[in-house]
Amino acid sequence: MTTDAASGCAGTILIIDDDEVLSDLLKRMVERAGFEAMSVRSSEEALEIYHNRSAEISLVITDLMLGGGSGRGLVQELLRVDPSARILVTTGFYDERDLADLLECGAKGVILKPFNSERLLEKIRAVLAN
């Protein structure tokens, strides 16, 4: 586990996105900030890892639209495994009802695409601080 020097936040971040390029970019962004990161391409992979390693994962970042499943469904499944899971959802589709629904079902934050590394790290720190 590593510490983000700017905020004192420690932890491993699990990134779930079926877009390989975006997943790799997110992983590099959080690693540059001092976090350890794991990335997977599907809900199934994410759930398997989270079942086995939830104690070391301080934050999950998932895309809302995943091939083979929805980000909303994944949020619910992760919260069944660990009701205190910190989950940040990324999405390029903006619908206020859907975003409110994500927060109501347990996501700790939503970040709209496109975003830069500063905005992502700001959201990560906010979610980890709460």
Tab-separated table of C-alpha atoms in Angstrom:
chain	number	residue	atom	x	y	z
A	1	MET	CA	0.000	0.000	0.000
A	2	THR	CA	1.302	3.423	-0.865
A	3	THR	CA	0.601	6.915	0.398
A	4	ASP	CA	-0.421	9.917	-1.658
A	5	ALA	CA	2.119	12.450	-0.414
A	6	ALA	CA	-0.113	15.437	-1.052
A	7	SER	CA	-3.009	14.214	1.060
A	8	GLY	CA	-1.814	11.422	3.314
A	9	CYS	CA	-4.281	9.025	1.668
A	10	ALA	CA	-3.111	5.443	1.495
A	11	GLY	CA	-4.386	2.534	-0.469
A	12	THR	CA	-4.828	0.473	-3.554
A	13	ILE	CA	-7.305	1.530	-6.192
A	14	LEU	CA	-9.187	-1.010	-8.313
A	15	ILE	CA	-10.023	0.397	-11.758
A	16	ILE	CA	-12.740	-1.204	-13.887
A	17	ASP	CA	-13.169	-0.088	-17.479
A	18	ASP	CA	-13.697	-2.179	-20.596
A	19	ASP	CA	-11.819	0.425	-22.656
A	20	GLU	CA	-8.202	-0.745	-22.422
A	21	VAL	CA	-6.714	2.631	-23.359
A	22	LEU	CA	-8.765	4.516	-20.774
A	23	SER	CA	-8.141	1.880	-18.122
A	24	ASP	CA	-4.382	2.119	-18.649
A	25	LEU	CA	-4.540	5.922	-18.587
A	26	LEU	CA	-6.478	5.957	-15.304
A	27	LYS	CA	-4.021	3.488	-13.807
A	28	ARG	CA	-1.063	5.697	-14.740
A	29	MET	CA	-2.799	8.796	-13.357
A	30	VAL	CA	-3.387	7.282	-9.929
A	31	GLU	CA	0.036	5.630	-9.789
A	32	ARG	CA	1.707	8.988	-10.479
A	33	ALA	CA	-0.168	10.348	-7.453
A	34	GLY	CA	1.370	7.641	-5.275
A	35	PHE	CA	-1.392	5.051	-5.189
A	36	GLU	CA	-1.062	1.412	-6.081
A	37	ALA	CA	-3.531	0.439	-8.779
A	38	MET	CA	-5.002	-2.672	-10.335
A	39	SER	CA	-7.064	-2.566	-13.498
A	40	VAL	CA	-9.539	-5.049	-14.928
A	41	ARG	CA	-11.820	-5.009	-17.957
A	42	SER	CA	-15.030	-6.629	-16.672
A	43	SER	CA	-17.463	-6.764	-13.768
A	44	GLU	CA	-16.717	-10.445	-13.316
A	45	GLU	CA	-12.971	-9.873	-12.932
A	46	ALA	CA	-13.618	-6.973	-10.572
A	47	LEU	CA	-15.895	-9.009	-8.323
A	48	GLU	CA	-13.433	-11.896	-8.169
A	49	ILE	CA	-10.593	-9.572	-7.154
A	50	TYR	CA	-12.772	-7.663	-4.698
A	51	HIS	CA	-13.983	-10.874	-3.039
A	52	ASN	CA	-10.369	-11.953	-2.493
A	53	ARG	CA	-8.667	-8.623	-1.775
A	54	SER	CA	-11.268	-6.147	-0.482
A	55	ALA	CA	-9.271	-5.492	2.704
A	56	GLU	CA	-6.439	-3.908	0.721
A	57	ILE	CA	-8.612	-1.962	-1.745
A	58	SER	CA	-9.393	1.527	-0.488
A	59	LEU	CA	-11.285	2.707	-3.577
A	60	VAL	CA	-12.977	1.278	-6.654
A	61	ILE	CA	-13.245	3.384	-9.813
A	62	THR	CA	-15.677	1.938	-12.344
A	63	ASP	CA	-17.122	3.069	-15.629
A	64	LEU	CA	-20.914	3.216	-15.686
A	65	MET	CA	-21.173	1.470	-19.058
A	66	LEU	CA	-19.360	-1.862	-19.029
A	67	GLY	CA	-19.534	-4.575	-21.649
A	68	GLY	CA	-21.157	-7.604	-20.045
A	69	GLY	CA	-22.801	-5.648	-17.236
A	70	SER	CA	-23.670	-2.247	-15.908
A	71	GLY	CA	-21.650	-0.139	-13.540
A	72	ARG	CA	-24.779	0.315	-11.418
A	73	GLY	CA	-25.158	-3.439	-11.017
A	74	LEU	CA	-21.479	-3.690	-10.155
A	75	VAL	CA	-21.836	-0.976	-7.501
A	76	GLN	CA	-24.627	-2.995	-5.890
A	77	GLU	CA	-22.630	-6.242	-6.019
A	78	LEU	CA	-19.515	-4.632	-4.532
A	79	LEU	CA	-21.596	-3.189	-1.710
A	80	ARG	CA	-23.006	-6.659	-0.998
A	81	VAL	CA	-19.432	-7.871	-0.519
A	82	ASP	CA	-18.467	-4.829	1.573
A	83	PRO	CA	-21.168	-2.331	2.602
A	84	SER	CA	-18.464	0.237	3.393
A	85	ALA	CA	-16.864	0.052	-0.079
A	86	ARG	CA	-15.813	3.387	-1.526
A	87	ILE	CA	-16.863	3.519	-5.160
A	88	LEU	CA	-16.311	6.317	-7.674
A	89	VAL	CA	-18.229	6.011	-10.955
A	90	THR	CA	-17.008	7.533	-14.227
A	91	THR	CA	-19.417	8.250	-17.045
A	92	GLY	CA	-19.683	10.138	-20.287
A	93	PHE	CA	-23.482	10.057	-20.162
A	94	TYR	CA	-25.086	12.788	-18.127
A	95	ASP	CA	-28.592	12.243	-16.790
A	96	GLU	CA	-29.278	13.767	-13.393
A	97	ARG	CA	-31.736	11.023	-12.416
A	98	ASP	CA	-29.213	8.293	-13.225
A	99	LEU	CA	-26.443	10.081	-11.337
A	100	ALA	CA	-28.688	10.594	-8.307
A	101	ASP	CA	-29.671	6.916	-8.500
A	102	LEU	CA	-26.003	5.874	-8.452
A	103	LEU	CA	-25.403	7.906	-5.306
A	104	GLU	CA	-28.571	6.547	-3.696
A	105	CYS	CA	-27.516	2.957	-4.377
A	106	GLY	CA	-24.186	3.561	-2.634
A	107	ALA	CA	-21.611	5.104	-4.959
A	108	LYS	CA	-19.575	7.701	-3.052
A	109	GLY	CA	-19.012	9.919	-6.070
A	110	VAL	CA	-19.489	10.385	-9.794
A	111	ILE	CA	-17.059	12.031	-12.191
A	112	LEU	CA	-18.162	13.074	-15.656
A	113	LYS	CA	-15.989	12.402	-18.706
A	114	PRO	CA	-13.939	13.981	-20.012
A	115	PHE	CA	-11.842	14.816	-16.970
A	116	ASN	CA	-8.173	15.548	-16.370
A	117	SER	CA	-5.858	14.034	-13.780
A	118	GLU	CA	-6.289	16.973	-11.395
A	119	ARG	CA	-10.072	16.575	-11.361
A	120	LEU	CA	-9.774	12.805	-10.942
A	121	LEU	CA	-7.363	13.131	-8.023
A	122	GLU	CA	-9.581	15.771	-6.422
A	123	LYS	CA	-12.523	13.338	-6.567
A	124	ILE	CA	-10.404	10.436	-5.294
A	125	ARG	CA	-9.216	12.460	-2.309
A	126	ALA	CA	-12.754	13.630	-1.537
A	127	VAL	CA	-14.109	10.074	-1.573
A	128	LEU	CA	-11.231	8.725	0.528
A	129	ALA	CA	-11.593	11.556	3.052
A	130	ASN	CA	-15.208	10.602	3.799
